[in-house]
Rosetta silent file (secondary structure, phi, psi, omega in degrees, C-alpha in Angstrom):
SEQUENCE: XXXXXXXXXXXXXXXXXXXXXXXXXXXXXXXXXXXXXXXXXXXXXXXXXXXXXXXXXXXXXXXXXXXXXXXXXXXXXXXXXXXXXXXXXXXXXXXXXXXXXXXXXXXXXXXXXXXXXXXXXXXXXXXXXXXXXXXXXXXXXXXXXXXXXXXXXXXXXXXXXXXXXXXXXXXXXXXXXXXXXXXXXXXXXXXXXXXXXXXXXXXXXXXXXXXXXXXXXXXXXXXXXXXXXXXXXXXXXXXXXXXXXXXXXXXXXXXXXXXXXXXXXXXXXXXXXXXXXXXXXXXXXXXXXXXXXXXXXXXXX
SCORE:     score description
SCORE:     0.000 S_00000001
   1 L     0.000  134.543  172.341  -18.219   10.050   12.760 S_00000001
   2 L  -148.928   75.375 -168.015  -16.492   10.681    9.428 S_00000001
   3 E   -97.331  113.132 -179.490  -13.073   11.903   10.481 S_00000001
   4 E   -61.601  126.985  177.099  -10.558   12.468    7.667 S_00000001
   5 E   -97.249  -48.202  178.747   -7.306   10.629    8.391 S_00000001
   6 E  -171.209  169.002  171.368   -5.337   11.318    5.203 S_00000001
   7 E  -124.986  144.323  179.069   -5.429   11.432    1.424 S_00000001
   8 E  -116.989  136.191  174.144   -3.110    9.505   -0.884 S_00000001
   9 E   -68.557  140.985 -178.324   -2.156   10.563   -4.402 S_00000001
  10 L  -100.882  141.921 -179.538   -3.260    8.014   -6.976 S_00000001
  11 L   -80.168  169.861  170.368   -1.011    6.797   -9.785 S_00000001
  12 L   -61.348  150.752  179.889   -1.817    6.615  -13.471 S_00000001
  13 L    61.409   50.582  170.229   -3.841    3.514  -14.357 S_00000001
  14 L  -128.511  128.738  178.322   -5.746    3.235  -11.103 S_00000001
  15 L  -132.403  107.002 -179.274   -9.502    2.657  -11.056 S_00000001
  16 H   -59.900  -35.752  179.432  -11.081    2.164   -7.639 S_00000001
  17 H   -60.358  -41.649  178.239  -14.226    0.848   -9.355 S_00000001
  18 H   -65.465  -39.260  178.447  -12.270   -1.958  -11.030 S_00000001
  19 H   -66.611  -42.218 -179.982  -10.627   -2.829   -7.704 S_00000001
  20 H   -65.470  -35.326  177.879  -13.978   -2.802   -5.897 S_00000001
  21 H   -61.586  -41.130  175.342  -15.492   -5.070   -8.551 S_00000001
  22 H   -65.064  -43.930 -176.214  -12.774   -7.623   -7.788 S_00000001
  23 H   -68.702  -22.036  179.658  -13.234   -7.161   -4.037 S_00000001
  24 L   -87.287    8.827 -170.121  -17.001   -7.670   -4.409 S_00000001
  25 L   -69.472  -15.938  178.165  -16.569  -11.074   -6.046 S_00000001
  26 L  -137.699  129.145  175.234  -17.793  -12.972   -2.991 S_00000001
  27 L   -71.100   -7.010 -177.922  -20.534  -12.084   -0.477 S_00000001
  28 L   -89.495   -4.523  179.003  -18.657  -14.297    1.989 S_00000001
  29 L   -59.481  129.336 -174.515  -15.705  -11.904    2.352 S_00000001
  30 L  -113.276   -7.081 -173.743  -15.413  -11.114    6.065 S_00000001
  31 L   -97.850   -8.483  172.903  -12.388   -8.792    6.321 S_00000001
  32 L  -157.568  163.389 -179.683  -13.838   -5.791    4.523 S_00000001
  33 E  -129.364  113.507 -175.817  -17.165   -4.540    3.261 S_00000001
  34 E  -113.979  154.096  175.074  -17.171   -2.904   -0.147 S_00000001
  35 L  -137.291 -166.278 -175.544  -19.839   -1.186   -2.218 S_00000001
  36 L   -72.869  -14.712 -175.042  -19.869    0.737   -5.483 S_00000001
  37 L  -106.450  -25.548 -176.052  -18.309    3.834   -3.875 S_00000001
  38 E  -177.142 -168.123 -177.168  -15.674    2.538   -1.502 S_00000001
  39 E  -139.144  139.496  175.666  -14.575   -0.039    1.040 S_00000001
  40 E  -107.916  137.025  177.878  -14.736   -0.236    4.848 S_00000001
  41 E  -145.564  140.890  177.051  -12.167   -2.210    6.805 S_00000001
  42 E   -87.546  127.896  173.970  -11.435   -2.687   10.483 S_00000001
  43 E  -117.812  152.138  171.172   -7.861   -2.076   11.573 S_00000001
  44 E  -108.102  109.566 -174.962   -6.291   -2.510   14.993 S_00000001
  45 E  -121.355  124.796 -176.750   -4.055    0.512   15.493 S_00000001
  46 L    55.225   35.126  176.622   -2.116    1.093   18.712 S_00000001
  47 L    79.325    4.834 -177.223   -4.134   -1.747   20.214 S_00000001
  48 E  -123.894  150.155 -179.353   -7.494   -0.093   19.531 S_00000001
  49 E   -74.259  143.175  176.009  -10.107   -0.702   16.805 S_00000001
  50 E  -143.236  113.530  178.107  -10.412    1.782   13.957 S_00000001
  51 E   -90.178  118.562 -171.661  -13.008    1.307   11.223 S_00000001
  52 E  -116.477  139.183  175.442  -11.698    3.058    8.115 S_00000001
  53 E  -114.401  132.981  177.260  -13.459    3.895    4.830 S_00000001
  54 E  -109.839  129.840  179.115  -11.576    4.412    1.567 S_00000001
  55 E  -144.611  164.179  169.864  -13.183    6.398   -1.250 S_00000001
  56 L  -121.628  116.817 -178.131  -12.303    8.480   -4.291 S_00000001
  57 L   -72.898  144.168 -179.565  -14.328   11.685   -4.483 S_00000001
  58 L   -61.185  -32.034 -179.032  -15.790   12.613   -7.877 S_00000001
  59 L   -87.521   -4.314  176.014  -14.304   16.097   -7.597 S_00000001
  60 L  -137.349   67.607 -173.225  -10.872   14.693   -6.624 S_00000001
  61 L   -69.595   -8.927 -178.538  -10.381   11.609   -8.813 S_00000001
  62 L  -102.034   14.139 -179.489   -6.614   11.577   -8.302 S_00000001
  63 E  -135.494  136.923  175.133   -6.744   11.166   -4.517 S_00000001
  64 E   -98.813  123.901 -176.602   -7.757    8.253   -2.300 S_00000001
  65 E  -100.795  132.518  174.976   -9.407    9.445    0.914 S_00000001
  66 E  -113.352  122.060 -178.935   -9.186    7.511    4.184 S_00000001
  67 E  -126.009  145.664  177.212  -11.747    8.470    6.841 S_00000001
  68 E   -86.049  120.757  179.007  -12.397    7.090   10.318 S_00000001
  69 E   -91.358  -36.648 -176.561  -15.980    5.822   10.642 S_00000001
  70 E  -160.225  161.248  179.513  -15.817    4.397   14.172 S_00000001
  71 E    99.177 -158.062 -172.470  -13.343    3.497   16.881 S_00000001
  72 L  -103.236  128.885  177.059  -10.354    5.380   18.228 S_00000001
  73 L   -67.814  124.823 -177.599   -8.477    7.958   16.167 S_00000001
  74 L   -78.823  166.410  176.549   -4.871    6.759   16.012 S_00000001
  75 L   -77.696  177.225 -173.244   -1.766    8.853   16.545 S_00000001
  76 H   -60.762  -41.219 -178.086    0.463   10.203   13.796 S_00000001
  77 H   -66.247  -41.315  179.090    2.802    7.190   13.687 S_00000001
  78 H   -68.158  -35.570  177.108   -0.070    4.709   13.416 S_00000001
  79 H   -64.369  -40.224  177.267   -1.698    6.811   10.695 S_00000001
  80 H   -63.949  -40.419  176.619    1.569    6.712    8.748 S_00000001
  81 H   -62.941  -41.081  179.279    1.678    2.913    9.169 S_00000001
  82 H   -63.672  -42.155  178.830   -1.922    2.689    7.947 S_00000001
  83 H   -60.944  -41.523  177.770   -1.112    4.786    4.880 S_00000001
  84 H   -63.452  -40.508  178.741    1.781    2.440    4.038 S_00000001
  85 H   -60.027  -44.496 -176.282   -0.526   -0.556    4.481 S_00000001
  86 H   -68.156  -37.341  174.790   -3.076    0.916    2.066 S_00000001
  87 H   -58.101  -42.616 -179.789   -0.380    1.678   -0.518 S_00000001
  88 H   -75.603  -35.010  179.033    0.610   -1.993   -0.367 S_00000001
  89 H   -59.143  -42.768 -177.558   -2.991   -3.249   -0.217 S_00000001
  90 L  -105.258    9.011  176.496   -3.776   -1.528   -3.536 S_00000001
  91 L    54.163   45.122 -170.250   -0.248   -1.635   -5.001 S_00000001
  92 L   -74.936  -17.904 -177.985   -0.380    2.143   -5.391 S_00000001
  93 L   -97.973   18.920 -179.960    3.347    2.718   -5.872 S_00000001
  94 L   -99.384  131.015  173.197    3.554    0.450   -8.936 S_00000001
  95 L   -85.173  111.705 -176.930    3.953    1.900  -12.427 S_00000001
  96 L   -89.799   -0.619 -178.928    1.625   -0.214  -14.571 S_00000001
  97 H   -56.311  -43.235  178.900    2.569    1.388  -17.890 S_00000001
  98 H   -63.236  -36.777  178.427    5.043   -1.435  -18.750 S_00000001
  99 H   -64.589  -43.357 -178.371    2.411   -4.070  -17.988 S_00000001
 100 H   -68.660  -29.904  174.723   -0.155   -2.393  -20.217 S_00000001
 101 H   -63.072  -41.152  177.592    2.342   -2.133  -23.061 S_00000001
 102 H   -68.069  -48.448 -174.309    2.775   -5.917  -22.825 S_00000001
 103 H   -66.073  -38.457 -178.016   -0.919   -6.652  -22.312 S_00000001
 104 H   -67.311  -20.747  179.381   -2.100   -4.400  -25.128 S_00000001
 105 L   -98.085    1.836 -174.802    0.129   -6.320  -27.539 S_00000001
 106 L  -108.463  123.676 -176.097   -0.948   -9.750  -26.296 S_00000001
 107 H   -59.742  -33.729 -178.078   -4.023  -11.385  -27.874 S_00000001
 108 H   -75.872  -41.068 -174.428   -4.986  -13.204  -24.669 S_00000001
 109 H   -87.093  -23.334 -171.443   -4.547  -10.293  -22.286 S_00000001
 110 H   -54.773  -48.213 -179.704   -5.661   -7.410  -24.501 S_00000001
 111 H   -61.339  -37.210  179.232   -9.433   -7.712  -23.893 S_00000001
 112 H   -71.318  -35.484  178.268   -8.896   -7.968  -20.130 S_00000001
 113 H   -64.828  -26.474  176.189   -6.467   -5.044  -20.158 S_00000001
 114 H   -80.900  -51.048 -174.081   -9.273   -2.993  -21.696 S_00000001
 115 H   -71.151  -27.596 -176.503  -12.178   -4.211  -19.545 S_00000001
 116 L  -109.997   19.182 -176.837  -10.192   -4.187  -16.293 S_00000001
 117 L   -50.223  128.722  178.449   -8.109   -1.046  -16.920 S_00000001
 118 L    94.355   -5.298  175.776   -6.938    0.359  -13.614 S_00000001
 119 L   -72.216  131.612  174.771   -7.271   -2.884  -11.639 S_00000001
 120 L  -108.225  154.000  171.050   -4.374   -3.382   -9.242 S_00000001
 121 L   -61.784  121.032  177.078   -3.355   -6.601   -7.534 S_00000001
 122 L   -81.595  109.282 -171.953   -5.242   -6.433   -4.242 S_00000001
 123 L   -84.023  172.563  172.885   -2.541   -7.434   -1.815 S_00000001
 124 L  -127.904   84.289 -170.883   -2.502   -9.084    1.587 S_00000001
 125 L   -63.331  -21.256  179.945    0.261   -7.126    3.335 S_00000001
 126 L   -86.456  121.901 -174.771    0.104   -9.205    6.542 S_00000001
 127 H   -62.806  -42.158 -178.374    2.180  -12.385    6.141 S_00000001
 128 H   -64.212  -44.718  178.044    0.170  -14.478    8.595 S_00000001
 129 H   -61.414  -43.008 -178.944   -3.124  -13.550    6.939 S_00000001
 130 H   -63.559  -44.257  178.946   -1.664  -14.229    3.478 S_00000001
 131 H   -64.748  -43.602  179.748   -0.310  -17.629    4.494 S_00000001
 132 H   -62.064  -44.030 -179.531   -3.553  -18.607    6.213 S_00000001
 133 H   -62.030  -40.936  178.092   -5.644  -17.580    3.206 S_00000001
 134 H   -67.383  -40.409  179.171   -3.419  -19.617    0.915 S_00000001
 135 H   -64.053  -45.117 -179.714   -3.483  -22.609    3.287 S_00000001
 136 H   -63.637  -30.162 -177.634   -7.274  -22.463    3.600 S_00000001
 137 L   -84.941   -2.634 -179.058   -7.570  -22.290   -0.189 S_00000001
 138 L   -64.207  120.801  169.569   -5.512  -25.404   -0.857 S_00000001
 139 L    58.465   31.975  172.653   -7.481  -27.938   -2.935 S_00000001
 140 L  -136.639  162.520  177.019  -10.946  -26.477   -2.234 S_00000001
 141 L   -75.254  164.142 -173.141  -13.243  -24.215   -4.230 S_00000001
 142 H   -61.609  -39.512 -178.141  -13.221  -20.483   -3.575 S_00000001
 143 H   -62.264  -41.986 -179.277  -16.582  -20.400   -1.795 S_00000001
 144 H   -70.377  -35.563  176.314  -15.498  -23.016    0.768 S_00000001
 145 H   -60.813  -41.627  177.063  -12.171  -21.227    1.309 S_00000001
 146 H   -62.911  -39.596  179.254  -14.121  -18.057    2.132 S_00000001
 147 H   -63.964  -41.064  178.180  -16.297  -19.995    4.581 S_00000001
 148 H   -63.082  -43.007  179.104  -13.213  -21.360    6.347 S_00000001
 149 H   -63.796  -40.455  179.447  -11.722  -17.862    6.611 S_00000001
 150 H   -60.593  -45.939 -179.687  -15.038  -16.533    7.909 S_00000001
 151 H   -65.421  -44.872 -179.151  -15.192  -19.198   10.637 S_00000001
 152 H   -62.261  -42.174 -177.434  -11.545  -18.752   11.632 S_00000001
 153 H   -71.220  -43.008 -179.791  -11.908  -14.970   11.794 S_00000001
 154 H   -64.855  -35.036 -177.457  -15.211  -14.964   13.680 S_00000001
 155 H   -76.474  -38.727 -168.625  -13.862  -17.447   16.231 S_00000001
 156 H  -122.352   -7.833 -178.663  -10.432  -15.931   16.883 S_00000001
 157 L   -91.602  171.952  174.861  -10.368  -12.397   15.449 S_00000001
 158 E   -90.244  160.927 -176.814  -11.374   -9.066   16.954 S_00000001
 159 E  -147.848  164.935  177.666  -14.544   -7.300   15.852 S_00000001
 160 E  -147.165  135.242  177.562  -16.463   -4.038   15.960 S_00000001
 161 E   -94.559  132.824  176.803  -20.181   -3.375   15.450 S_00000001
 162 E  -151.774  123.959  178.468  -21.167   -0.371   13.363 S_00000001
 163 L    50.032   47.212  173.543  -24.518    0.477   11.798 S_00000001
 164 L    78.757    6.889  179.667  -25.852   -3.051   12.163 S_00000001
 165 E  -126.044  142.344  176.447  -22.854   -4.810   10.668 S_00000001
 166 E   -95.192  124.390  176.630  -20.027   -6.666   12.374 S_00000001
 167 E  -103.230  136.998 -176.008  -16.556   -5.876   11.052 S_00000001
 168 E  -115.149  149.861  172.280  -13.789   -8.377   11.722 S_00000001
 169 E  -114.335  133.078 -176.877  -10.031   -8.163   11.991 S_00000001
 170 L   -59.205  137.934 -176.720   -8.046  -11.253   11.014 S_00000001
 171 L   -61.772  147.132  178.440   -6.705  -13.009   14.131 S_00000001
 172 L   -82.853  152.869 -175.826   -3.135  -12.425   15.135 S_00000001
 173 H   -59.543  -31.470 -178.070   -0.750  -15.387   15.251 S_00000001
 174 H   -60.427  -29.021 -178.158   -0.298  -15.085   19.036 S_00000001
 175 H   -60.421  -30.255 -172.595   -3.964  -16.027   19.508 S_00000001
 176 H   -87.213    0.516 -179.048   -3.276  -19.532   18.203 S_00000001
 177 H   -65.531  -22.398  179.676   -0.560  -20.409   20.701 S_00000001
 178 H  -113.442   13.236 -179.603   -3.197  -21.955   22.977 S_00000001
 179 L   -96.215  144.025 -179.001   -5.460  -23.355   20.222 S_00000001
 180 L  -102.178  162.045  175.241   -5.504  -27.080   19.436 S_00000001
 181 H   -57.870  -41.206 -177.371   -5.771  -28.922   16.130 S_00000001
 182 H   -61.335  -38.339  179.376   -9.097  -30.347   17.262 S_00000001
 183 H   -64.934  -39.543  177.726  -10.512  -26.867   17.799 S_00000001
 184 H   -71.682  -36.019  177.815   -9.545  -25.840   14.262 S_00000001
 185 H   -64.678  -28.042  178.172  -10.863  -29.095   12.830 S_00000001
 186 L   -67.115  -16.659  175.299  -14.224  -28.305   14.428 S_00000001
 187 L   -90.274    4.304  179.520  -14.352  -25.337   11.998 S_00000001
 188 L    83.022   17.982  166.520  -13.957  -27.872    9.149 S_00000001
 189 L   -73.832  144.456  172.725  -10.256  -27.389    8.547 S_00000001
 190 L   -69.789  163.746  179.411   -8.546  -30.640    7.647 S_00000001
 191 H   -60.994  -40.143 -179.804   -6.001  -31.939   10.141 S_00000001
 192 H   -64.139  -43.192  179.241   -3.170  -31.006    7.782 S_00000001
 193 H   -66.089  -41.915  179.345   -4.450  -27.444    7.349 S_00000001
 194 H   -60.729  -45.523  179.731   -5.036  -27.071   11.081 S_00000001
 195 H   -62.168  -43.263 -178.196   -1.519  -28.286   11.846 S_00000001
 196 H   -65.786  -43.476  177.908    0.022  -25.954    9.250 S_00000001
 197 H   -58.331  -45.461 -177.844   -1.905  -22.896   10.508 S_00000001
 198 H   -67.391  -38.669 -179.982   -0.799  -23.607   14.087 S_00000001
 199 H   -68.930  -40.992  177.763    2.839  -24.204   13.094 S_00000001
 200 H   -65.815  -41.548  178.563    2.966  -21.031   10.987 S_00000001
 201 H   -59.912  -45.384 -179.548    1.301  -19.048   13.796 S_00000001
 202 H   -64.296  -40.082 -179.107    3.856  -20.284   16.329 S_00000001
 203 H   -65.300  -46.104 -179.153    6.751  -19.538   13.985 S_00000001
 204 H   -70.031  -42.786  179.842    5.603  -15.979   13.239 S_00000001
 205 H   -62.388  -32.638 -179.018    4.584  -15.244   16.848 S_00000001
 206 L   -87.061    1.730  178.324    7.994  -16.434   18.018 S_00000001
 207 L    83.600    9.072 -178.332    9.886  -14.270   15.536 S_00000001
 208 L   -82.752   -7.766  178.390   11.080  -17.228   13.451 S_00000001
 209 L  -154.559  136.556  177.609    9.477  -15.937   10.266 S_00000001
 210 L  -150.742  158.063  175.548    8.500  -12.463    9.110 S_00000001
 211 H   -61.970  -40.029 -179.312    7.603  -10.585    5.961 S_00000001
 212 H   -60.381  -40.783  178.693   10.596   -8.330    6.549 S_00000001
 213 H   -62.662  -44.567 -178.603   12.896  -11.373    6.625 S_00000001
 214 H   -65.301  -40.992 -179.242   11.453  -12.698    3.352 S_00000001
 215 H   -70.605  -22.764 -179.613   11.711   -9.313    1.620 S_00000001
 216 H   -82.474  -10.928  179.561   15.335   -8.958    2.766 S_00000001
 217 L   -68.681  159.052 -171.590   16.373  -12.188    1.021 S_00000001
 218 L   -62.478  -23.734 -176.000   18.348  -11.817   -2.218 S_00000001
 219 L  -157.878  161.325  174.075   15.467  -12.765   -4.550 S_00000001
 220 H   -59.674  -32.795  178.021   11.807  -13.805   -4.646 S_00000001
 221 H   -64.925  -36.661  177.048   13.008  -17.322   -5.421 S_00000001
 222 H   -66.465  -38.233  176.473   15.007  -17.321   -2.182 S_00000001
 223 H   -63.820  -40.391  178.822   11.881  -16.231   -0.305 S_00000001
 224 H   -63.389  -42.818  178.761    9.967  -19.053   -1.935 S_00000001
 225 H   -61.527  -36.064  177.016   12.606  -21.592   -0.895 S_00000001
 226 H   -63.284  -43.097 -179.739   12.316  -20.305    2.678 S_00000001
 227 H   -68.383  -36.891 -177.450    8.549  -20.832    2.594 S_00000001
 228 H   -67.402  -15.625  176.417    8.845  -24.272    1.014 S_00000001
 229 L   -73.269  -15.419 -178.205   10.792  -25.442    4.065 S_00000001
 230 L   -82.324  134.158  178.167    7.586  -25.126    6.099 S_00000001
 231 L   -63.627  131.653  179.661    5.510  -28.266    6.400 S_00000001
 232 L    90.788   -2.361  178.434    2.258  -27.908    4.496 S_00000001
 233 L  -109.068  113.531  179.729    3.548  -25.114    2.235 S_00000001
 234 L  -109.060 -172.623 -176.960    3.950  -26.200   -1.381 S_00000001
 235 H   -58.794  -41.533 -178.737    4.731  -24.419   -4.663 S_00000001
 236 H   -62.919  -46.450 -178.488    1.191  -23.091   -5.192 S_00000001
 237 H   -63.149  -44.622 -178.120    0.995  -21.598   -1.687 S_00000001
 238 H   -66.983  -38.956  177.179    4.460  -20.055   -1.857 S_00000001
 239 H   -64.997  -39.293  179.799    3.802  -18.552   -5.309 S_00000001
 240 H   -63.177  -42.342  179.514    0.503  -17.142   -4.061 S_00000001
 241 H   -67.666  -38.835  174.948    2.228  -15.513   -1.076 S_00000001
 242 H   -56.839  -41.469 -175.467    4.920  -14.093   -3.358 S_00000001
 243 H   -74.220  -49.518 -169.737    2.165  -12.552   -5.469 S_00000001
 244 H   -90.976  -26.081 -175.972   -0.278  -11.258   -2.858 S_00000001
 245 L  -110.540  -43.821 -175.876    1.990  -10.497    0.121 S_00000001
 246 L   -88.831   -3.157  174.027    5.559  -10.007   -1.123 S_00000001
 247 L    59.350   42.138 -179.555    4.358   -7.975   -4.139 S_00000001
 248 L   -94.434  109.750 -176.814    6.457   -9.991   -6.574 S_00000001
 249 L   -72.996   -9.516  178.240    5.235   -9.296  -10.098 S_00000001
 250 L   -91.822   -5.232  179.096    7.150  -12.340  -11.429 S_00000001
 251 L   -61.545  137.413 -174.925    5.172  -14.834   -9.293 S_00000001
 252 L  -147.780   91.997 -175.226    3.364  -17.271  -11.563 S_00000001
 253 L   -78.536   79.405 -175.430    1.299  -20.033   -9.885 S_00000001
 254 L   -63.299  -18.121  177.445    1.116  -22.450  -12.829 S_00000001
 255 L   -85.627    3.161 -176.947   -0.541  -25.020  -10.550 S_00000001
 256 L   -76.691  125.373 -177.449   -3.485  -22.708   -9.882 S_00000001
 257 H   -65.091  -37.214  178.973   -6.759  -24.221  -11.073 S_00000001
 258 H   -62.347  -43.686  177.190   -8.295  -20.798  -11.636 S_00000001
 259 H   -62.191  -45.007  179.147   -5.441  -19.768  -13.924 S_00000001
 260 H   -60.611  -44.617 -179.217   -5.688  -23.059  -15.799 S_00000001
 261 H   -66.723  -37.086  179.223   -9.461  -22.701  -16.220 S_00000001
 262 H   -64.397  -45.096  179.577   -9.161  -19.099  -17.374 S_00000001
 263 H   -66.245  -41.425  176.445   -6.633  -19.986  -20.068 S_00000001
 264 H   -58.071  -46.764 -177.724   -8.710  -22.996  -21.125 S_00000001
 265 H   -64.684  -46.600 -173.950  -11.823  -20.817  -21.373 S_00000001
 266 H   -74.410  -27.408 -178.678  -10.187  -17.917  -23.214 S_00000001
 267 H   -96.039  -10.064 -179.057   -8.262  -20.071  -25.693 S_00000001
 268 L    75.133   19.685  177.791  -11.063  -22.567  -26.336 S_00000001
 269 L   -65.431  152.345  178.125   -8.895  -25.547  -25.347 S_00000001
 270 L   -92.271    7.868  178.445  -10.704  -28.822  -24.737 S_00000001
 271 L  -155.484  167.927  176.129   -8.575  -29.464  -21.649 S_00000001
 272 L   -72.307  143.689  176.152   -6.648  -27.526  -19.034 S_00000001
 273 L   -67.481  150.187  176.127   -3.198  -26.324  -20.143 S_00000001
 274 L   -79.265  162.231  174.751   -0.190  -28.088  -18.669 S_00000001
 275 H   -55.155  -39.340  179.307    2.326  -26.193  -16.515 S_00000001
 276 H   -63.009  -39.928  178.704    4.775  -26.342  -19.436 S_00000001
 277 H   -67.001  -37.746  178.119    2.169  -24.787  -21.740 S_00000001
 278 H   -66.302  -39.653  177.695    1.454  -22.048  -19.215 S_00000001
 279 H   -63.651  -40.298  178.000    5.170  -21.264  -18.910 S_00000001
 280 H   -64.519  -42.105  179.936    5.431  -21.034  -22.701 S_00000001
 281 H   -60.597  -32.799 -173.222    2.374  -18.788  -22.834 S_00000001
 282 H   -86.929   -0.790 -178.837    3.938  -16.440  -20.282 S_00000001
 283 H   -54.240  -44.567  179.088    7.199  -15.834  -22.142 S_00000001
 284 H   -69.866  -14.023 -176.432    5.950  -12.457  -23.500 S_00000001
 285 H   -93.832    7.358 -169.723    4.750  -11.477  -20.027 S_00000001
 286 L   -48.748  131.250 -177.636    8.154  -11.803  -18.380 S_00000001
 287 L    93.330  -16.481 -176.594    8.371   -9.623  -15.307 S_00000001
 288 L  -131.167   26.818 -177.160    4.581   -9.236  -15.107 S_00000001
 289 H   -60.454  -36.825 -178.843    3.385  -12.820  -14.717 S_00000001
 290 H   -65.659  -42.352  178.503    1.553  -12.035  -11.460 S_00000001
 291 H   -67.186  -39.103  176.225   -0.441   -9.215  -13.062 S_00000001
 292 H   -59.660  -43.582  178.572   -1.239  -11.385  -16.078 S_00000001
 293 H   -61.884  -45.902 -177.451   -2.530  -14.075  -13.693 S_00000001
 294 H   -61.366  -40.359  178.790   -4.592  -11.591  -11.700 S_00000001
 295 H   -71.373  -38.832  178.464   -6.224  -10.274  -14.861 S_00000001
 296 H   -63.244  -35.817  176.238   -6.842  -13.759  -16.244 S_00000001
 297 H   -57.722  -31.846 -177.247   -8.676  -14.665  -13.027 S_00000001
 298 L   -67.530  -15.343  175.734  -11.124  -11.868  -13.826 S_00000001
 299 L   -70.783  -17.982 -176.203  -12.297  -13.876  -16.839 S_00000001
 300 L  -100.956  -34.577 -178.070  -13.805  -16.364  -14.366 S_00000001
 301 L  -154.462    0.000    0.000  -15.309  -14.114  -11.648 S_00000001
């Protein structure tokens, strides 16, 4: 099966290859499978699995094609929802020209703006998935965070087999209403992480927290304050969610070790920069701190 679902127009400064290079940074990624030509991802649409492939054809470089590889073809409303998800996943409705004007004039960002031209922030449009990924990544290296996500997804998510590979869908918050801390700890989550995942799952499943609610608040800072009220959610996690889920280009996780290491490496510092130094460095990037961070991460992996 290779059933065309829709095509999306692509904006200026979009390079699927640059996005795929970022998405290929870990062989442990379990929520999609990417190669040099495109990416496959399992979606649950209208309660049924749909394995979708995204590509850009050489003869149509200005259009992103979504095709159904396996599963159930969704109805028109679900297809429209999927198209919106993909726009947010790849940040396709963002005009990057202002960012490149800033980056091209900045000594630190200029080389990355050249080598990574067309890279978009790869978002996590689902709030529960974004929060879980940030929680799992707290105070551990990236490889171990991927392993935790892999275990959590394999244990509690839905899956589909296609051409010898298992595709997974991140578990929904409702699944965790009957899960215990001990069960999550058996996957090597710490007790604090297990408790936070379960509390966030219960809150979202019960309607006490939603992406729509956060986006409706007066400012990204107000959304961050809402997140910081949750036990186990600190400044780094809330900034990360602002960046990857709420699509806030001003998010700037100065406590992020990867950002600190990238700046240390690129500037030749003999130590990691302090948060105050990172804030000073970002003054010329105002309004685009999240994109600057995303590009700086590419200096490391």
